[in-house]
């Protein structure tokens, strides 16, 4: 039997409840995940872990998600183009447009819809590939 390499998601999210929700949905869908609870840790893990994609909260305790995104896009070619999926709340419509202009590949809405979020994530990743 061929072993299929599981894709790894990096979840940059300071809210543990939200992280646990997304992580359990990703695990059920066959993904591995690593959690960063600050933007700085997230930036470092993108470089060292080279995840297959990043789920990025915008309101982080240290730096904004926008800054995390900017730093990722300035990294070397092995990681700079990693798909980044932002999490934004419904009210933040203007922020979404800004994030897409800044190089974000797509977004999912907070609160997370457990029934839809995995298909939304897959659709964004496939579009980038
Ligand atoms: Mn947050």
PDB file of N, CA and C in Angstrom, residues 10 12 35-46 48 62-63:
ATOM      1  N   UNK A  10      -0.918  24.917   9.237  1.00  0.00           N
ATOM      2  CA  UNK A  10      -0.487  25.729  10.373  1.00  0.00           C
ATOM      3  C   UNK A  10      -1.656  26.641  10.744  1.00  0.00           C
ATOM      4  N   UNK A  12      -2.759  29.679  12.861  1.00  0.00           N
ATOM      5  CA  UNK A  12      -2.292  30.820  13.660  1.00  0.00           C
ATOM      6  C   UNK A  12      -3.532  31.485  14.242  1.00  0.00           C
ATOM      7  N   UNK A  35      -0.206  24.289  15.843  1.00  0.00           N
ATOM      8  CA  UNK A  35      -0.861  25.492  16.352  1.00  0.00           C
ATOM      9  C   UNK A  35       0.169  26.536  16.756  1.00  0.00           C
ATOM     10  N   UNK A  36      -0.035  27.771  16.324  1.00  0.00           N
ATOM     11  CA  UNK A  36       0.726  28.923  16.817  1.00  0.00           C
ATOM     12  C   UNK A  36      -0.275  29.891  17.432  1.00  0.00           C
ATOM     13  N   UNK A  37      -0.034  30.329  18.654  1.00  0.00           N
ATOM     14  CA  UNK A  37      -0.999  31.216  19.316  1.00  0.00           C
ATOM     15  C   UNK A  37      -0.612  32.696  19.260  1.00  0.00           C
ATOM     16  N   UNK A  38       0.498  32.998  18.584  1.00  0.00           N
ATOM     17  CA  UNK A  38       0.850  34.405  18.322  1.00  0.00           C
ATOM     18  C   UNK A  38       1.314  34.530  16.866  1.00  0.00           C
ATOM     19  N   UNK A  39       1.321  35.769  16.387  1.00  0.00           N
ATOM     20  CA  UNK A  39       1.776  36.007  15.020  1.00  0.00           C
ATOM     21  C   UNK A  39       3.258  35.697  14.839  1.00  0.00           C
ATOM     22  N   UNK A  40       4.063  36.082  15.813  1.00  0.00           N
ATOM     23  CA  UNK A  40       5.511  35.835  15.717  1.00  0.00           C
ATOM     24  C   UNK A  40       5.818  34.344  15.643  1.00  0.00           C
ATOM     25  N   UNK A  41       5.159  33.562  16.498  1.00  0.00           N
ATOM     26  CA  UNK A  41       5.360  32.102  16.452  1.00  0.00           C
ATOM     27  C   UNK A  41       4.915  31.561  15.111  1.00  0.00           C
ATOM     28  N   UNK A  42       3.823  32.106  14.617  1.00  0.00           N
ATOM     29  CA  UNK A  42       3.314  31.664  13.319  1.00  0.00           C
ATOM     30  C   UNK A  42       4.305  31.912  12.206  1.00  0.00           C
ATOM     31  N   UNK A  43       4.870  33.116  12.174  1.00  0.00           N
ATOM     32  CA  UNK A  43       5.862  33.459  11.145  1.00  0.00           C
ATOM     33  C   UNK A  43       7.040  32.487  11.213  1.00  0.00           C
ATOM     34  N   UNK A  44       7.536  32.245  12.416  1.00  0.00           N
ATOM     35  CA  UNK A  44       8.676  31.337  12.574  1.00  0.00           C
ATOM     36  C   UNK A  44       8.345  29.921  12.116  1.00  0.00           C
ATOM     37  N   UNK A  45       7.123  29.471  12.421  1.00  0.00           N
ATOM     38  CA  UNK A  45       6.733  28.106  12.048  1.00  0.00           C
ATOM     39  C   UNK A  45       6.517  27.967  10.541  1.00  0.00           C
ATOM     40  N   UNK A  46       6.081  29.026   9.888  1.00  0.00           N
ATOM     41  CA  UNK A  46       5.950  28.954   8.427  1.00  0.00           C
ATOM     42  C   UNK A  46       7.317  28.647   7.831  1.00  0.00           C
ATOM     43  N   UNK A  48      10.093  27.331   9.376  1.00  0.00           N
ATOM     44  CA  UNK A  48      10.744  26.083   9.807  1.00  0.00           C
ATOM     45  C   UNK A  48       9.940  24.843   9.430  1.00  0.00           C
ATOM     46  N   UNK A  62      -0.064  39.867  19.371  1.00  0.00           N
ATOM     47  CA  UNK A  62       1.187  40.605  19.170  1.00  0.00           C
ATOM     48  C   UNK A  62       1.188  41.424  17.880  1.00  0.00           C
ATOM     49  N   UNK A  63       1.083  40.784  16.741  1.00  0.00           N
ATOM     50  CA  UNK A  63       1.054  41.522  15.469  1.00  0.00           C
ATOM     51  C   UNK A  63      -0.215  41.135  14.715  1.00  0.00           C
TER      52      UNK A  63
END
